[in-house]
């Protein structure tokens, strides 16, 4: 049974997410930084708000990094490299979990303790957690299918039994279910 949150769907969502951030870095980063939900979460978490000019030189570098991060997943999907994804997703999940914690707790370093780093790393942590669970579920389903105790397609009806008659010749007699129950 294919679920809606298959690892492939969530990976496509992550790729779209990263390419959207990259586009906003090139076009106008304030589309993200001035978003209402972004600002509400910033105030709720008591984080300093990051403000960048529209034509900052660092935005081009960040946009390219987001594109290459998206390409990293696209190549893994096109090659159907589940082994790579099963190994990299837990590492990414752990890394973004640590980065989220550091960005919230390290208040003296404003390079890391700001709303952009916290919200991006939190969203990456959440997306990678969903990818990890989807990959694990798919691996368990594949293991279950490969290691079934009995394959349903191999189940056949019982064959008739051979019974010897008085003359010594073997005859085939079909025993009905009612006769078996009565005995």
Short mmCIF file of N, CA and C in Angstrom, two decimals:
data_model
loop_
_atom_site.label_atom_id
_atom_site.label_comp_id
_atom_site.label_asym_id
_atom_site.label_seq_id
_atom_site.Cartn_x
_atom_site.Cartn_y
_atom_site.Cartn_z
N UNK A 1 0.84 -1.17 0.00
CA UNK A 1 0.00 0.00 0.00
C UNK A 1 0.88 1.24 0.00
N UNK A 2 0.71 2.07 -0.97
CA UNK A 2 1.50 3.30 -1.05
C UNK A 2 0.79 4.40 -0.26
N UNK A 3 1.50 4.98 0.66
CA UNK A 3 0.88 6.03 1.45
C UNK A 3 1.15 7.39 0.81
N UNK A 4 0.42 8.38 1.25
CA UNK A 4 0.56 9.72 0.71
C UNK A 4 1.93 10.29 1.08
N UNK A 5 2.40 9.97 2.28
CA UNK A 5 3.69 10.48 2.72
C UNK A 5 4.79 9.47 2.44
N UNK A 6 4.90 9.07 1.20
CA UNK A 6 6.00 8.19 0.85
C UNK A 6 7.29 9.02 0.86
N UNK A 7 8.39 8.34 0.97
CA UNK A 7 9.67 9.06 1.04
C UNK A 7 9.90 9.87 -0.24
N UNK A 8 9.45 9.36 -1.36
CA UNK A 8 9.62 10.07 -2.62
C UNK A 8 8.84 11.39 -2.62
N UNK A 9 7.60 11.36 -2.13
CA UNK A 9 6.79 12.58 -2.07
C UNK A 9 7.41 13.61 -1.13
N UNK A 10 7.88 13.16 0.02
CA UNK A 10 8.46 14.10 0.98
C UNK A 10 9.80 14.64 0.46
N UNK A 11 10.56 13.81 -0.24
CA UNK A 11 11.80 14.30 -0.83
C UNK A 11 11.51 15.35 -1.91
N UNK A 12 10.46 15.14 -2.71
CA UNK A 12 10.07 16.16 -3.68
C UNK A 12 9.63 17.45 -2.99
N UNK A 13 8.95 17.30 -1.85
CA UNK A 13 8.56 18.48 -1.08
C UNK A 13 9.79 19.22 -0.58
N UNK A 14 10.80 18.48 -0.11
CA UNK A 14 12.04 19.11 0.38
C UNK A 14 12.76 19.83 -0.77
N UNK A 15 12.79 19.20 -1.93
CA UNK A 15 13.43 19.82 -3.09
C UNK A 15 12.71 21.12 -3.46
N UNK A 16 11.39 21.09 -3.47
CA UNK A 16 10.60 22.29 -3.78
C UNK A 16 10.83 23.36 -2.73
N UNK A 17 10.90 22.96 -1.47
CA UNK A 17 11.15 23.88 -0.37
C UNK A 17 12.50 24.58 -0.55
N UNK A 18 13.54 23.81 -0.85
CA UNK A 18 14.87 24.39 -1.02
C UNK A 18 14.96 25.29 -2.26
N UNK A 19 14.32 24.87 -3.35
CA UNK A 19 14.33 25.71 -4.56
C UNK A 19 13.53 26.99 -4.37
N UNK A 20 12.48 26.93 -3.56
CA UNK A 20 11.71 28.14 -3.25
C UNK A 20 12.54 29.12 -2.43
N UNK A 21 13.26 28.60 -1.44
CA UNK A 21 14.14 29.46 -0.66
C UNK A 21 15.23 30.06 -1.56
N UNK A 22 15.76 29.25 -2.46
CA UNK A 22 16.79 29.74 -3.38
C UNK A 22 16.24 30.85 -4.28
N UNK A 23 15.05 30.64 -4.79
CA UNK A 23 14.42 31.67 -5.63
C UNK A 23 14.23 32.96 -4.85
N UNK A 24 13.78 32.84 -3.61
CA UNK A 24 13.58 34.04 -2.79
C UNK A 24 14.90 34.72 -2.46
N UNK A 25 15.98 33.96 -2.34
CA UNK A 25 17.30 34.56 -2.12
C UNK A 25 17.71 35.40 -3.33
N UNK A 26 17.41 34.91 -4.52
CA UNK A 26 17.79 35.64 -5.73
C UNK A 26 16.82 36.79 -6.03
N UNK A 27 15.54 36.60 -5.79
CA UNK A 27 14.54 37.61 -6.14
C UNK A 27 14.44 38.68 -5.05
N UNK A 28 13.92 38.30 -3.88
CA UNK A 28 13.79 39.23 -2.75
C UNK A 28 13.64 38.40 -1.48
N UNK A 29 14.65 38.41 -0.66
CA UNK A 29 14.64 37.59 0.55
C UNK A 29 13.60 38.08 1.56
N UNK A 30 13.15 39.31 1.42
CA UNK A 30 12.15 39.84 2.34
C UNK A 30 10.79 39.19 2.14
N UNK A 31 10.59 38.47 1.02
CA UNK A 31 9.36 37.68 0.87
C UNK A 31 9.26 36.65 1.98
N UNK A 32 10.39 36.14 2.42
CA UNK A 32 10.41 35.17 3.52
C UNK A 32 10.51 35.88 4.86
N UNK A 33 11.45 36.83 4.97
CA UNK A 33 11.73 37.46 6.26
C UNK A 33 10.58 38.31 6.78
N UNK A 34 9.74 38.82 5.90
CA UNK A 34 8.61 39.65 6.32
C UNK A 34 7.28 38.89 6.28
N UNK A 35 7.33 37.58 6.11
CA UNK A 35 6.13 36.76 6.12
C UNK A 35 5.50 36.80 7.50
N UNK A 36 4.18 36.86 7.55
CA UNK A 36 3.47 36.98 8.82
C UNK A 36 3.73 35.79 9.74
N UNK A 37 3.67 34.57 9.20
CA UNK A 37 3.90 33.39 10.02
C UNK A 37 5.34 33.36 10.54
N UNK A 38 6.25 33.80 9.72
CA UNK A 38 7.67 33.86 10.09
C UNK A 38 7.85 34.83 11.26
N UNK A 39 7.21 35.98 11.19
CA UNK A 39 7.33 36.98 12.25
C UNK A 39 6.62 36.54 13.53
N UNK A 40 5.49 35.88 13.40
CA UNK A 40 4.78 35.40 14.59
C UNK A 40 5.62 34.36 15.33
N UNK A 41 6.22 33.43 14.58
CA UNK A 41 7.07 32.42 15.21
C UNK A 41 8.32 33.07 15.82
N UNK A 42 8.83 34.10 15.19
CA UNK A 42 9.98 34.82 15.73
C UNK A 42 9.65 35.46 17.07
N UNK A 43 8.49 36.10 17.15
CA UNK A 43 8.08 36.72 18.41
C UNK A 43 7.73 35.68 19.46
N UNK A 44 7.11 34.59 19.06
CA UNK A 44 6.72 33.56 20.01
C UNK A 44 7.94 32.88 20.63
N UNK A 45 9.00 32.69 19.85
CA UNK A 45 10.22 32.04 20.35
C UNK A 45 11.20 33.05 20.94
N UNK A 46 10.84 34.35 20.93
CA UNK A 46 11.68 35.41 21.47
C UNK A 46 13.07 35.41 20.83
N UNK A 47 13.08 35.37 19.50
CA UNK A 47 14.32 35.36 18.73
C UNK A 47 14.54 36.72 18.08
N UNK A 48 15.79 37.13 17.92
CA UNK A 48 16.03 38.39 17.19
C UNK A 48 15.73 38.20 15.71
N UNK A 49 15.12 39.21 15.12
CA UNK A 49 14.74 39.14 13.70
C UNK A 49 15.92 39.53 12.83
N UNK A 50 16.19 38.72 11.84
CA UNK A 50 17.26 38.99 10.88
C UNK A 50 16.71 39.89 9.78
N UNK A 51 17.47 40.93 9.47
CA UNK A 51 17.07 41.83 8.40
C UNK A 51 18.21 41.92 7.40
N UNK A 52 17.91 41.62 6.15
CA UNK A 52 18.91 41.65 5.09
C UNK A 52 18.44 42.58 3.99
N UNK A 53 19.35 43.37 3.42
CA UNK A 53 18.95 44.17 2.25
C UNK A 53 18.70 43.25 1.05
N UNK A 54 17.89 43.72 0.15
CA UNK A 54 17.49 42.92 -1.01
C UNK A 54 18.67 42.55 -1.89
N UNK A 55 19.69 43.37 -1.96
CA UNK A 55 20.82 43.14 -2.85
C UNK A 55 22.10 42.81 -2.07
N UNK A 56 21.98 42.03 -1.02
CA UNK A 56 23.15 41.63 -0.24
C UNK A 56 23.96 40.59 -1.00
N UNK A 57 25.27 40.67 -0.90
CA UNK A 57 26.14 39.75 -1.62
C UNK A 57 26.06 38.32 -1.11
N UNK A 58 25.74 38.12 0.15
CA UNK A 58 25.66 36.78 0.72
C UNK A 58 24.46 35.99 0.19
N UNK A 59 23.45 36.68 -0.27
CA UNK A 59 22.23 36.00 -0.72
C UNK A 59 22.49 35.14 -1.96
N UNK A 60 23.38 35.58 -2.84
CA UNK A 60 23.72 34.77 -4.02
C UNK A 60 24.38 33.46 -3.61
N UNK A 61 25.28 33.53 -2.64
CA UNK A 61 25.94 32.32 -2.15
C UNK A 61 24.94 31.39 -1.49
N UNK A 62 24.06 31.94 -0.66
CA UNK A 62 23.04 31.10 -0.01
C UNK A 62 22.10 30.47 -1.04
N UNK A 63 21.72 31.24 -2.06
CA UNK A 63 20.85 30.70 -3.10
C UNK A 63 21.50 29.53 -3.83
N UNK A 64 22.79 29.67 -4.15
CA UNK A 64 23.50 28.58 -4.82
C UNK A 64 23.63 27.36 -3.91
N UNK A 65 23.88 27.58 -2.62
CA UNK A 65 23.98 26.45 -1.68
C UNK A 65 22.64 25.70 -1.56
N UNK A 66 21.55 26.45 -1.55
CA UNK A 66 20.24 25.79 -1.50
C UNK A 66 19.97 25.01 -2.78
N UNK A 67 20.39 25.53 -3.92
CA UNK A 67 20.21 24.81 -5.19
C UNK A 67 21.00 23.51 -5.17
N UNK A 68 22.25 23.56 -4.73
CA UNK A 68 23.06 22.35 -4.70
C UNK A 68 22.56 21.34 -3.67
N UNK A 69 21.99 21.82 -2.58
CA UNK A 69 21.39 20.90 -1.61
C UNK A 69 20.17 20.20 -2.22
N UNK A 70 19.39 20.93 -3.03
CA UNK A 70 18.25 20.31 -3.71
C UNK A 70 18.72 19.33 -4.77
N UNK A 71 19.78 19.68 -5.51
CA UNK A 71 20.33 18.77 -6.53
C UNK A 71 20.86 17.48 -5.92
N UNK A 72 21.37 17.57 -4.71
CA UNK A 72 21.85 16.39 -4.02
C UNK A 72 20.74 15.35 -3.86
N UNK A 73 19.54 15.82 -3.50
CA UNK A 73 18.41 14.89 -3.37
C UNK A 73 17.87 14.46 -4.72
N UNK A 74 17.89 15.34 -5.71
CA UNK A 74 17.38 14.98 -7.04
C UNK A 74 18.20 13.84 -7.63
N UNK A 75 19.52 13.89 -7.49
CA UNK A 75 20.37 12.83 -8.02
C UNK A 75 20.09 11.52 -7.31
N UNK A 76 19.92 11.56 -6.00
CA UNK A 76 19.62 10.33 -5.25
C UNK A 76 18.28 9.74 -5.67
N UNK A 77 17.30 10.59 -5.96
CA UNK A 77 15.99 10.10 -6.40
C UNK A 77 16.08 9.50 -7.80
N UNK A 78 16.78 10.18 -8.71
CA UNK A 78 16.87 9.69 -10.08
C UNK A 78 17.62 8.37 -10.17
N UNK A 79 18.58 8.15 -9.30
CA UNK A 79 19.31 6.89 -9.29
C UNK A 79 18.62 5.82 -8.43
N UNK A 80 17.52 6.20 -7.77
CA UNK A 80 16.79 5.30 -6.88
C UNK A 80 17.76 4.72 -5.83
N UNK A 81 18.55 5.59 -5.24
CA UNK A 81 19.59 5.20 -4.31
C UNK A 81 19.05 5.24 -2.88
N UNK A 82 18.30 4.21 -2.51
CA UNK A 82 17.72 4.15 -1.16
C UNK A 82 18.79 3.98 -0.10
N UNK A 83 19.89 3.30 -0.45
CA UNK A 83 20.96 3.08 0.52
C UNK A 83 21.57 4.42 0.93
N UNK A 84 21.79 5.31 -0.04
CA UNK A 84 22.32 6.63 0.27
C UNK A 84 21.34 7.41 1.14
N UNK A 85 20.07 7.39 0.76
CA UNK A 85 19.07 8.13 1.53
C UNK A 85 18.93 7.58 2.94
N UNK A 86 18.99 6.25 3.09
CA UNK A 86 18.90 5.65 4.43
C UNK A 86 20.10 6.02 5.29
N UNK A 87 21.21 6.36 4.68
CA UNK A 87 22.39 6.73 5.47
C UNK A 87 22.49 8.23 5.71
N UNK A 88 22.07 9.06 4.75
CA UNK A 88 22.26 10.51 4.89
C UNK A 88 21.14 11.18 5.68
N UNK A 89 19.92 10.68 5.59
CA UNK A 89 18.79 11.34 6.24
C UNK A 89 18.94 11.34 7.77
N UNK A 90 19.33 10.25 8.42
CA UNK A 90 19.53 10.34 9.88
C UNK A 90 20.65 11.30 10.28
N UNK A 91 21.68 11.40 9.46
CA UNK A 91 22.77 12.33 9.77
C UNK A 91 22.28 13.77 9.63
N UNK A 92 21.51 14.04 8.57
CA UNK A 92 20.93 15.38 8.40
C UNK A 92 19.98 15.70 9.54
N UNK A 93 19.17 14.72 9.94
CA UNK A 93 18.22 14.92 11.03
C UNK A 93 18.96 15.27 12.32
N UNK A 94 20.00 14.55 12.63
CA UNK A 94 20.78 14.83 13.84
C UNK A 94 21.46 16.20 13.74
N UNK A 95 22.03 16.50 12.59
CA UNK A 95 22.70 17.80 12.42
C UNK A 95 21.74 18.97 12.58
N UNK A 96 20.57 18.88 11.96
CA UNK A 96 19.62 19.98 12.08
C UNK A 96 18.99 20.04 13.47
N UNK A 97 18.89 18.90 14.15
CA UNK A 97 18.40 18.91 15.53
C UNK A 97 19.38 19.67 16.42
N UNK A 98 20.67 19.39 16.26
CA UNK A 98 21.70 20.08 17.05
C UNK A 98 21.72 21.57 16.69
N UNK A 99 21.65 21.89 15.40
CA UNK A 99 21.66 23.29 14.97
C UNK A 99 20.44 24.04 15.49
N UNK A 100 19.29 23.40 15.51
CA UNK A 100 18.08 24.05 16.04
C UNK A 100 18.26 24.35 17.52
N UNK A 101 18.78 23.39 18.27
CA UNK A 101 19.01 23.61 19.70
C UNK A 101 20.03 24.71 19.95
N UNK A 102 21.12 24.69 19.20
CA UNK A 102 22.15 25.71 19.38
C UNK A 102 21.63 27.09 19.01
N UNK A 103 20.86 27.16 17.92
CA UNK A 103 20.35 28.47 17.48
C UNK A 103 19.34 29.05 18.46
N UNK A 104 18.69 28.22 19.23
CA UNK A 104 17.75 28.73 20.22
C UNK A 104 18.45 29.07 21.54
N UNK A 105 19.43 28.26 21.92
CA UNK A 105 20.03 28.42 23.25
C UNK A 105 21.24 29.36 23.31
N UNK A 106 22.00 29.49 22.25
CA UNK A 106 23.23 30.29 22.28
C UNK A 106 22.90 31.74 21.98
N UNK A 107 22.49 32.47 23.01
CA UNK A 107 21.98 33.83 22.85
C UNK A 107 23.07 34.87 22.60
N UNK A 108 24.31 34.56 22.92
CA UNK A 108 25.37 35.56 22.74
C UNK A 108 25.87 35.63 21.31
N UNK A 109 25.65 34.61 20.52
CA UNK A 109 26.11 34.57 19.13
C UNK A 109 24.93 34.88 18.20
N UNK A 110 24.86 36.11 17.73
CA UNK A 110 23.73 36.51 16.89
C UNK A 110 23.85 36.00 15.45
N UNK A 111 25.01 35.43 15.08
CA UNK A 111 25.13 34.82 13.76
C UNK A 111 24.29 33.55 13.68
N UNK A 112 24.16 32.87 14.80
CA UNK A 112 23.40 31.61 14.85
C UNK A 112 22.07 31.81 15.56
N UNK A 113 22.04 32.66 16.58
CA UNK A 113 20.82 32.88 17.36
C UNK A 113 19.98 33.97 16.69
N UNK A 114 19.27 33.57 15.63
CA UNK A 114 18.33 34.49 14.98
C UNK A 114 17.18 33.69 14.40
N UNK A 115 16.17 34.39 13.95
CA UNK A 115 14.96 33.72 13.49
C UNK A 115 15.18 32.91 12.21
N UNK A 116 16.02 33.36 11.31
CA UNK A 116 16.22 32.65 10.04
C UNK A 116 16.88 31.30 10.24
N UNK A 117 17.94 31.27 11.03
CA UNK A 117 18.64 30.01 11.28
C UNK A 117 17.73 29.05 12.04
N UNK A 118 17.05 29.55 13.05
CA UNK A 118 16.19 28.68 13.85
C UNK A 118 15.05 28.10 13.02
N UNK A 119 14.33 28.94 12.28
CA UNK A 119 13.17 28.46 11.53
C UNK A 119 13.59 27.54 10.39
N UNK A 120 14.67 27.88 9.68
CA UNK A 120 15.13 27.00 8.61
C UNK A 120 15.58 25.65 9.16
N UNK A 121 16.38 25.65 10.23
CA UNK A 121 16.85 24.38 10.77
C UNK A 121 15.70 23.59 11.39
N UNK A 122 14.72 24.26 11.97
CA UNK A 122 13.56 23.56 12.52
C UNK A 122 12.74 22.90 11.41
N UNK A 123 12.52 23.62 10.31
CA UNK A 123 11.77 23.04 9.19
C UNK A 123 12.54 21.89 8.54
N UNK A 124 13.85 22.03 8.39
CA UNK A 124 14.66 20.93 7.85
C UNK A 124 14.62 19.72 8.78
N UNK A 125 14.67 19.98 10.08
CA UNK A 125 14.60 18.88 11.05
C UNK A 125 13.26 18.14 10.91
N UNK A 126 12.17 18.89 10.79
CA UNK A 126 10.85 18.29 10.67
C UNK A 126 10.73 17.50 9.36
N UNK A 127 11.18 18.09 8.25
CA UNK A 127 11.10 17.41 6.95
C UNK A 127 11.95 16.14 6.96
N UNK A 128 13.16 16.22 7.49
CA UNK A 128 14.02 15.04 7.53
C UNK A 128 13.48 13.97 8.47
N UNK A 129 12.78 14.37 9.52
CA UNK A 129 12.14 13.40 10.40
C UNK A 129 11.04 12.64 9.65
N UNK A 130 10.25 13.35 8.86
CA UNK A 130 9.19 12.70 8.08
C UNK A 130 9.80 11.79 7.01
N UNK A 131 10.88 12.25 6.36
CA UNK A 131 11.56 11.41 5.37
C UNK A 131 12.11 10.15 6.03
N UNK A 132 12.72 10.31 7.20
CA UNK A 132 13.30 9.17 7.93
C UNK A 132 12.22 8.14 8.27
N UNK A 133 11.10 8.62 8.78
CA UNK A 133 10.00 7.70 9.12
C UNK A 133 9.44 7.01 7.88
N UNK A 134 9.32 7.73 6.79
CA UNK A 134 8.81 7.14 5.55
C UNK A 134 9.77 6.09 5.01
N UNK A 135 11.06 6.40 5.02
CA UNK A 135 12.06 5.42 4.56
C UNK A 135 12.06 4.17 5.43
N UNK A 136 11.95 4.36 6.74
CA UNK A 136 11.92 3.22 7.65
C UNK A 136 10.67 2.37 7.43
N UNK A 137 9.53 3.01 7.22
CA UNK A 137 8.29 2.28 6.97
C UNK A 137 8.37 1.49 5.66
N UNK A 138 8.93 2.13 4.62
CA UNK A 138 9.08 1.43 3.33
C UNK A 138 10.06 0.26 3.45
N UNK A 139 11.11 0.43 4.23
CA UNK A 139 12.07 -0.66 4.42
C UNK A 139 11.43 -1.81 5.19
N UNK A 140 10.60 -1.51 6.17
CA UNK A 140 9.91 -2.56 6.91
C UNK A 140 8.90 -3.28 6.03
N UNK A 141 8.18 -2.55 5.17
CA UNK A 141 7.22 -3.18 4.27
C UNK A 141 7.93 -4.08 3.27
N UNK A 142 9.06 -3.63 2.75
CA UNK A 142 9.83 -4.44 1.80
C UNK A 142 10.37 -5.70 2.48
N UNK A 143 10.83 -5.56 3.71
CA UNK A 143 11.32 -6.72 4.46
C UNK A 143 10.20 -7.71 4.71
N UNK A 144 9.02 -7.18 5.04
CA UNK A 144 7.88 -8.04 5.29
C UNK A 144 7.47 -8.81 4.04
N UNK A 145 7.50 -8.15 2.90
CA UNK A 145 7.13 -8.81 1.65
C UNK A 145 8.15 -9.86 1.23
N UNK A 146 9.42 -9.60 1.46
CA UNK A 146 10.45 -10.54 1.06
C UNK A 146 10.55 -11.74 1.99
N UNK A 147 10.16 -11.58 3.23
CA UNK A 147 10.33 -12.64 4.22
C UNK A 147 9.00 -13.14 4.77
N UNK A 148 8.05 -13.31 3.92
CA UNK A 148 6.76 -13.83 4.35
C UNK A 148 6.89 -15.31 4.68
N UNK A 149 6.19 -15.75 5.72
CA UNK A 149 6.24 -17.14 6.12
C UNK A 149 5.54 -18.01 5.08
N UNK A 150 4.43 -17.54 4.59
CA UNK A 150 3.69 -18.30 3.59
C UNK A 150 3.18 -17.33 2.53
N UNK A 151 3.44 -17.64 1.31
CA UNK A 151 2.99 -16.82 0.20
C UNK A 151 1.55 -17.20 -0.13
N UNK A 152 0.65 -16.25 -0.16
CA UNK A 152 -0.77 -16.53 -0.40
C UNK A 152 -1.01 -17.16 -1.77
N UNK A 153 -0.20 -16.85 -2.73
CA UNK A 153 -0.42 -17.40 -4.06
C UNK A 153 -0.03 -18.88 -4.14
N UNK A 154 0.70 -19.39 -3.18
CA UNK A 154 1.12 -20.79 -3.19
C UNK A 154 0.16 -21.71 -2.45
N UNK A 155 -0.84 -21.15 -1.81
CA UNK A 155 -1.81 -21.97 -1.08
C UNK A 155 -2.71 -22.68 -2.08
N UNK A 156 -2.80 -23.99 -1.95
CA UNK A 156 -3.62 -24.79 -2.86
C UNK A 156 -4.64 -25.60 -2.05
N UNK A 157 -5.63 -26.10 -2.75
CA UNK A 157 -6.62 -26.96 -2.13
C UNK A 157 -5.96 -28.29 -1.76
N UNK A 158 -6.46 -28.96 -0.72
CA UNK A 158 -5.86 -30.25 -0.36
C UNK A 158 -6.08 -31.30 -1.45
N UNK A 159 -5.10 -32.17 -1.61
CA UNK A 159 -5.20 -33.22 -2.62
C UNK A 159 -5.91 -34.42 -2.03
N UNK A 160 -6.53 -35.26 -2.87
CA UNK A 160 -7.23 -36.43 -2.36
C UNK A 160 -6.24 -37.43 -1.75
N UNK A 161 -6.75 -38.23 -0.85
CA UNK A 161 -5.92 -39.23 -0.17
C UNK A 161 -6.02 -40.57 -0.86
N UNK A 162 -4.97 -41.37 -0.76
CA UNK A 162 -5.00 -42.73 -1.31
C UNK A 162 -5.44 -43.68 -0.20
N UNK A 163 -6.37 -44.56 -0.56
CA UNK A 163 -6.87 -45.53 0.41
C UNK A 163 -6.76 -46.91 -0.23
N UNK A 164 -6.24 -47.87 0.52
CA UNK A 164 -6.12 -49.25 -0.01
C UNK A 164 -7.43 -49.97 0.24
N UNK A 165 -7.93 -50.68 -0.80
CA UNK A 165 -9.15 -51.47 -0.62
C UNK A 165 -8.78 -52.91 -0.28
N UNK A 166 -9.75 -53.77 -0.15
CA UNK A 166 -9.52 -55.16 0.26
C UNK A 166 -8.72 -55.93 -0.77
N UNK A 167 -8.82 -55.60 -2.03
CA UNK A 167 -8.12 -56.37 -3.06
C UNK A 167 -6.66 -55.97 -3.15
N UNK A 168 -6.23 -54.93 -2.42
CA UNK A 168 -4.84 -54.51 -2.45
C UNK A 168 -4.56 -53.44 -3.47
N UNK A 169 -5.53 -53.07 -4.30
CA UNK A 169 -5.32 -52.02 -5.29
C UNK A 169 -5.58 -50.67 -4.63
N UNK A 170 -4.77 -49.73 -4.98
CA UNK A 170 -4.94 -48.39 -4.41
C UNK A 170 -5.98 -47.62 -5.20
N UNK A 171 -6.90 -47.02 -4.50
CA UNK A 171 -7.90 -46.15 -5.14
C UNK A 171 -7.83 -44.78 -4.48
N UNK A 172 -8.32 -43.84 -5.21
CA UNK A 172 -8.30 -42.48 -4.69
C UNK A 172 -9.71 -42.15 -4.22
N UNK A 173 -9.77 -41.67 -2.98
CA UNK A 173 -11.06 -41.34 -2.40
C UNK A 173 -10.96 -39.92 -1.85
N UNK A 174 -11.92 -39.12 -2.21
CA UNK A 174 -11.93 -37.74 -1.75
C UNK A 174 -12.71 -37.69 -0.46
N UNK A 175 -12.09 -37.16 0.57
CA UNK A 175 -12.74 -37.06 1.87
C UNK A 175 -13.33 -35.66 1.97
N UNK A 176 -14.59 -35.57 2.20
CA UNK A 176 -15.27 -34.31 2.34
C UNK A 176 -15.00 -33.73 3.73
N UNK A 177 -15.19 -32.44 3.86
CA UNK A 177 -14.93 -31.77 5.13
C UNK A 177 -15.87 -32.24 6.22
N UNK A 178 -17.12 -32.55 5.87
CA UNK A 178 -18.08 -32.98 6.89
C UNK A 178 -17.66 -34.31 7.48
N UNK A 179 -17.11 -35.21 6.68
CA UNK A 179 -16.66 -36.51 7.17
C UNK A 179 -15.49 -36.36 8.14
N UNK A 180 -14.61 -35.42 7.85
CA UNK A 180 -13.47 -35.19 8.71
C UNK A 180 -13.94 -34.64 10.06
N UNK A 181 -14.91 -33.75 10.03
CA UNK A 181 -15.42 -33.15 11.26
C UNK A 181 -16.12 -34.20 12.10
N UNK A 182 -16.87 -35.11 11.46
CA UNK A 182 -17.60 -36.15 12.20
C UNK A 182 -16.66 -37.11 12.89
N UNK A 183 -15.53 -37.43 12.27
CA UNK A 183 -14.60 -38.40 12.86
C UNK A 183 -13.83 -37.73 13.95
#
